[in-house]
CSV table of C-alpha atoms and ligand atoms in Angstrom, one decimal:
chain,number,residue,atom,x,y,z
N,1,UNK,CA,-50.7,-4.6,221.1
N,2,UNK,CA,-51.6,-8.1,221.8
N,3,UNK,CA,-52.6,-9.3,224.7
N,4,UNK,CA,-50.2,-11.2,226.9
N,5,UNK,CA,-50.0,-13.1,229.9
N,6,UNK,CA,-50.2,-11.6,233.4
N,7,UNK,CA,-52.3,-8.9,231.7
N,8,UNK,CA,-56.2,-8.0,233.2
N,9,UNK,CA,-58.7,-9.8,230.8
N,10,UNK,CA,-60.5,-7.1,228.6
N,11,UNK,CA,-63.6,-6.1,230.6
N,12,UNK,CA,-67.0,-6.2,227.9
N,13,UNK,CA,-70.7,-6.4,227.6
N,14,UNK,CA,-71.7,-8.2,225.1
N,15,UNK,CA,-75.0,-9.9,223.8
N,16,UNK,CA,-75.1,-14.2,223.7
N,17,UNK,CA,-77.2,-17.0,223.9
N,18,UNK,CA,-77.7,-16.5,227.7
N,19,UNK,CA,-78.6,-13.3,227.5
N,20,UNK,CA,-76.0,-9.9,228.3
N,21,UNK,CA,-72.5,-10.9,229.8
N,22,UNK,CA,-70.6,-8.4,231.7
N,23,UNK,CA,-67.8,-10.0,231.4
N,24,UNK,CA,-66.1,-9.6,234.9
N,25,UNK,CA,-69.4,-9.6,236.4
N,26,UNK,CA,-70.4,-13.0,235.1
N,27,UNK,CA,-66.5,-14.5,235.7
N,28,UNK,CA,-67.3,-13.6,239.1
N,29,UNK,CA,-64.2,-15.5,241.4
N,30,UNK,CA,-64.7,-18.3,238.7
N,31,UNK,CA,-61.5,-19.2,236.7
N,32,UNK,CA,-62.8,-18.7,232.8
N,33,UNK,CA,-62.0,-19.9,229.2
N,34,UNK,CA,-62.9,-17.4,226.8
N,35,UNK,CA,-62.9,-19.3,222.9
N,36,UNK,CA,-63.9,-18.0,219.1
N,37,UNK,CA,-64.8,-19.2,216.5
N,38,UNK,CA,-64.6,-18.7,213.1
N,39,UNK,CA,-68.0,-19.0,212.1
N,40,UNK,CA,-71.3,-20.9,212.4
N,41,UNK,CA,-72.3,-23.2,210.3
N,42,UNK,CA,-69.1,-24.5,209.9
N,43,UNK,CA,-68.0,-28.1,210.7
N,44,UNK,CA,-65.0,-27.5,212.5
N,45,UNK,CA,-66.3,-25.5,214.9
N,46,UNK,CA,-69.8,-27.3,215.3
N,47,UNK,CA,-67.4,-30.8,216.8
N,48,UNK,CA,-65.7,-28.3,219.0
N,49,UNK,CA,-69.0,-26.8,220.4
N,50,UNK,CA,-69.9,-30.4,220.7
N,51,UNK,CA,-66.9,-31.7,222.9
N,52,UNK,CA,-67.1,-28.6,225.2
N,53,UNK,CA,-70.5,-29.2,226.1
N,54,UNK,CA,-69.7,-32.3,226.4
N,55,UNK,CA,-67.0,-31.5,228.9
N,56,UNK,CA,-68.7,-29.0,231.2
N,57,UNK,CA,-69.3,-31.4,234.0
N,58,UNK,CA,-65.0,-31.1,234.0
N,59,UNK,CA,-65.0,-28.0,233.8
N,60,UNK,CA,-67.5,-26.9,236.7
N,61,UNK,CA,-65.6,-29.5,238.8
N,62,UNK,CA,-62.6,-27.3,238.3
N,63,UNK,CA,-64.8,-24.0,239.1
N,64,UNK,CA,-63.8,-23.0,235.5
N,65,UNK,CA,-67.2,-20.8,233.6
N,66,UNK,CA,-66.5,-21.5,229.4
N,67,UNK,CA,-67.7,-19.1,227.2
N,68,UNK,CA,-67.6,-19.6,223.7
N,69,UNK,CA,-68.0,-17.0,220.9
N,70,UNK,CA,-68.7,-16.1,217.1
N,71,UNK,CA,-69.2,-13.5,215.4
N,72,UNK,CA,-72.6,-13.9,213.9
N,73,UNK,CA,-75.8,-12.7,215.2
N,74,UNK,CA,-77.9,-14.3,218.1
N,75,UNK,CA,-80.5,-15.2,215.7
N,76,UNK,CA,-77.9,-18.0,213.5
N,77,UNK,CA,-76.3,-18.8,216.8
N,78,UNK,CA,-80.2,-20.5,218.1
N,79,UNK,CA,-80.5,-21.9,214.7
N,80,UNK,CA,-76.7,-23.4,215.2
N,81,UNK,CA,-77.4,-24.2,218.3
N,82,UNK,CA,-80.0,-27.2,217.2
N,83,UNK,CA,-77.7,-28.3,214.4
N,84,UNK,CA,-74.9,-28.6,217.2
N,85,UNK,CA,-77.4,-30.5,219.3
N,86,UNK,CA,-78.3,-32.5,216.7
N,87,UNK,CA,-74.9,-33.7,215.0
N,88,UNK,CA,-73.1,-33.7,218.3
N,89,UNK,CA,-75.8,-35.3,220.5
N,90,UNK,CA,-75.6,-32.7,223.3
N,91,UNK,CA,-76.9,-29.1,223.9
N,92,UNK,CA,-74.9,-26.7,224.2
N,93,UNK,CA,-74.9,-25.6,227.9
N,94,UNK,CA,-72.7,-22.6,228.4
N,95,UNK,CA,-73.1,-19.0,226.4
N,96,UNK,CA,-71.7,-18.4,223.0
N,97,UNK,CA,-71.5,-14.7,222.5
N,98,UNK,CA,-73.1,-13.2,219.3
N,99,UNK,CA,-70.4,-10.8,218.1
N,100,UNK,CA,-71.6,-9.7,215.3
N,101,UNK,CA,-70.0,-6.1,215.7
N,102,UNK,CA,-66.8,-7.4,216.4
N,103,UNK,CA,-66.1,-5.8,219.6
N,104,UNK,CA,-64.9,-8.3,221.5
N,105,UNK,CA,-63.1,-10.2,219.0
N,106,UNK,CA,-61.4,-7.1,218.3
N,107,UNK,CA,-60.7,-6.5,221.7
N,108,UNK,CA,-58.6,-9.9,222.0
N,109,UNK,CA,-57.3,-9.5,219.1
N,110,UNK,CA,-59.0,-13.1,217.4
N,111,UNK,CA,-58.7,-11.1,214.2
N,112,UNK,CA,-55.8,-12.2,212.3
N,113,UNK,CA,-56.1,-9.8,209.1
N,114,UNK,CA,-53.2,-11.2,207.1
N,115,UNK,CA,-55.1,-15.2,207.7
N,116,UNK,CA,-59.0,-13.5,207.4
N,117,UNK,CA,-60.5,-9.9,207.6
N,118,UNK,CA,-63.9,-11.9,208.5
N,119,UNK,CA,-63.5,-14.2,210.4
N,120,UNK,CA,-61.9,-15.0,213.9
N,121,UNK,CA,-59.0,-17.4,214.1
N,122,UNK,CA,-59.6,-20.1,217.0
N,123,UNK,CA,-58.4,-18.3,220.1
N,124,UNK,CA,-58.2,-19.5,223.6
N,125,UNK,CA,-57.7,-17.4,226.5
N,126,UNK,CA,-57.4,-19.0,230.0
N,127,UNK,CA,-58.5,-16.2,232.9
N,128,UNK,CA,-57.7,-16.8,236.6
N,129,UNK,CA,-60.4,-15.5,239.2
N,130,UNK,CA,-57.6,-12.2,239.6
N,131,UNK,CA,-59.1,-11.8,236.1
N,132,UNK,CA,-55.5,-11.9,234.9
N,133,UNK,CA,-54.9,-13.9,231.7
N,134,UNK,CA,-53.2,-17.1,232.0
N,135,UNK,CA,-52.5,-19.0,228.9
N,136,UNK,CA,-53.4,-17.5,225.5
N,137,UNK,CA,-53.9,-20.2,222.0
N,138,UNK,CA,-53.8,-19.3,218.8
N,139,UNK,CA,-55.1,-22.1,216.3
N,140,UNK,CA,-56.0,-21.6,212.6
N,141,UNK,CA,-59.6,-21.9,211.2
N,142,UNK,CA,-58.5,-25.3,210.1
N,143,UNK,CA,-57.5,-27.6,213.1
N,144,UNK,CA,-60.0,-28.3,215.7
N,145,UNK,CA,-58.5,-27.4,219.2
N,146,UNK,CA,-57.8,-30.0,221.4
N,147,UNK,CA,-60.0,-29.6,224.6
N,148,UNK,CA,-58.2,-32.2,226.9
N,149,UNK,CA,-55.3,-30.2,226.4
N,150,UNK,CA,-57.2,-27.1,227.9
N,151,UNK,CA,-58.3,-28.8,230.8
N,152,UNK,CA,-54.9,-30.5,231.5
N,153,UNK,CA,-53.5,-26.7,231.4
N,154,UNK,CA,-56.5,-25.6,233.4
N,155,UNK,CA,-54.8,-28.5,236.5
N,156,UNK,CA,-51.2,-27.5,235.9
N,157,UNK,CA,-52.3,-23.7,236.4
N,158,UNK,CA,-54.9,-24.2,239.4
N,159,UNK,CA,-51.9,-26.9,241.4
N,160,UNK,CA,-48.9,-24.3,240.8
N,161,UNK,CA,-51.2,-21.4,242.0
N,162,UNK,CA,-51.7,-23.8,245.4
N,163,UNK,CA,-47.9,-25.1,245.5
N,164,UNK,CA,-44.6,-24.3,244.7
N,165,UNK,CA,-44.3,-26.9,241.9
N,166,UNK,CA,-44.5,-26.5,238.5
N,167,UNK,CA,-44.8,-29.8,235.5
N,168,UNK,CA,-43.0,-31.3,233.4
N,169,UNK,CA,-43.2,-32.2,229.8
N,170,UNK,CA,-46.6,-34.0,229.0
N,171,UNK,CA,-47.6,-33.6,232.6
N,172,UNK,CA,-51.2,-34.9,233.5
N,173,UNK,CA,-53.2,-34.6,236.8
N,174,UNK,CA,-51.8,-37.7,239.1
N,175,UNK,CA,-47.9,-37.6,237.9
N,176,UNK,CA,-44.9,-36.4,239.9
N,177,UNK,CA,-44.5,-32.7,239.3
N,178,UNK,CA,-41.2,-30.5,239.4
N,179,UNK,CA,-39.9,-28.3,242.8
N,180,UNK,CA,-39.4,-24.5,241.8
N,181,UNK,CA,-36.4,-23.4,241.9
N,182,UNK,CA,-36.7,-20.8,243.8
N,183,UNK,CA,-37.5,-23.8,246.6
N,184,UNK,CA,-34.2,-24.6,248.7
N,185,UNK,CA,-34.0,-28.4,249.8
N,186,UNK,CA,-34.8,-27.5,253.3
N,187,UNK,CA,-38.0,-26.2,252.4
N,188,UNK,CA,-38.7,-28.9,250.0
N,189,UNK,CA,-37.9,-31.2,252.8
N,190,UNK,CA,-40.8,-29.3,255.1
N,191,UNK,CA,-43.4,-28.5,251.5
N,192,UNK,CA,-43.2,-31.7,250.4
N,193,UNK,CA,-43.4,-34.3,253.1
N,194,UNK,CA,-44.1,-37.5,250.4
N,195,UNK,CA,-40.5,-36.7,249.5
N,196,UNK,CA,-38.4,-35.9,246.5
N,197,UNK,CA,-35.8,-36.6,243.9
N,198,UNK,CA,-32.9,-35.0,243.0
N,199,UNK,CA,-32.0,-35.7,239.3
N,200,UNK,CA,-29.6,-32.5,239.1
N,201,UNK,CA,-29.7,-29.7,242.1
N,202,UNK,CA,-32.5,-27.3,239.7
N,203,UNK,CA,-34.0,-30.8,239.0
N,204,UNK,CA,-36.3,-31.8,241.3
N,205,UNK,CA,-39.1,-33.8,241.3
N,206,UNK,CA,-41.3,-34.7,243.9
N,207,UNK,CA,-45.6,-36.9,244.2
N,208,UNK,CA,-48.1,-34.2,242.7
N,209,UNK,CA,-49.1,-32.3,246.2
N,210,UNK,CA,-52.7,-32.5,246.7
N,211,UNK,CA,-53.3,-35.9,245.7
S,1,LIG,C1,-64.8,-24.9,210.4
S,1,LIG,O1,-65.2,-24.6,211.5
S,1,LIG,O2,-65.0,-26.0,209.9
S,1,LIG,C2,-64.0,-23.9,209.5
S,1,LIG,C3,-64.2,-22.6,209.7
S,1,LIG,C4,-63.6,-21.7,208.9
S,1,LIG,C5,-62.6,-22.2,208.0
S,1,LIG,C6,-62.4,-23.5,207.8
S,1,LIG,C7,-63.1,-24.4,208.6
């Protein structure tokens, strides 16, 4: 059974490049992206290390811990780790478990038989601090993921949690955001004192609420 929104992260301990991570332990009241990759030493994945190093300050800003995994040994992911450095021109500064035993990639289910009995597909599971899943990707070996596109989820997720709006269609932090409909218009009136629109009565729209 796969694993689906709503549902309580897998709890693990596993072995990575900052030593042993109990999971829940180390998510701590963090939010958390949990990634795989397919393999080291591959090029694909070596940019994508890249950008999400390159990204951490974003991602601490938002309380969000990243940890990335592959299932090779400890010992390839150091020696990856300078190549990464190298090529990408920033070190990689968050853990990348070494699951070499498949446990945890088994565990998510980032082993897509039918597409590789080896390797992991590119998996991205986005973990509130109730440990509770949030948003669950599923890209093949051969498309890079797009990282602004897991941050801009990681803002939609973190405002709707705070206010009873949800966003619309290409939403990004700043933009007007859409009233719940479970919101009458005499609450909206009192929630939302910038204002709002009424396109249609389940369509409203109103300023994003903590900017
Ligand atoms: C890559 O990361 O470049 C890659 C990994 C597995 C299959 C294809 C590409």
């Amino acid at each position: 059974m796969s694993i689906q929104l709503g549902d309580i992260a897998p709890d693990f301990v596993q072995a990575s490049t900052e030593g042993e991570i109990k999971f829940h332990n180390w998510l701590g009241d963090s939010w958390g992206v949990l990634f795989s990759h397919p393999k080291n030493f591959t090029p694909v994945c070596t940019t994508e290390l890249g950008a999400a190093a390159k990204m951490k300050p974003e991602f601490d800003k938002r309380n969000v811990k990243v940890l990335g995994l592959s299932v090779d040994p400890l010992k390839d992911h150091e020696a990856w780790s300078k190549d990464i450095e190298e090529t990408q021109g920033v070190k990689l500064n968050f853990p990348l478990l070494a699951d070499a035993d498949k446990k945890v990639s088994n565990l998510y289910g980032m082993i897509h038989p039918n597409a590789s009995d080896t390797m992991t597909v590119r998996s991205v599971f986005i973990i509130g601090p109730d440990k509770k899943v949030k948003l669950t990707l599923t890209y093949p070996a051969s498309t890079g993921r797009n990282f602004d596109e897991i941050l801009r989820v990681i803002d939609s997720l973190q405002l709707t949690a705070k206010h009873k709006v949800a966003t619309p269609v290409n939403w990004k932090d700043g933009q007007d955001c859409i009233i719940v409909p479970a919101v009458t218009d005499d609450e909206a009136t009192k929630l939302f004192p910038k204002g709002f629109k009424k396109l249609k009565p389940y369509l409203r729209t109103t300023p994003q609420p903590n900017k």
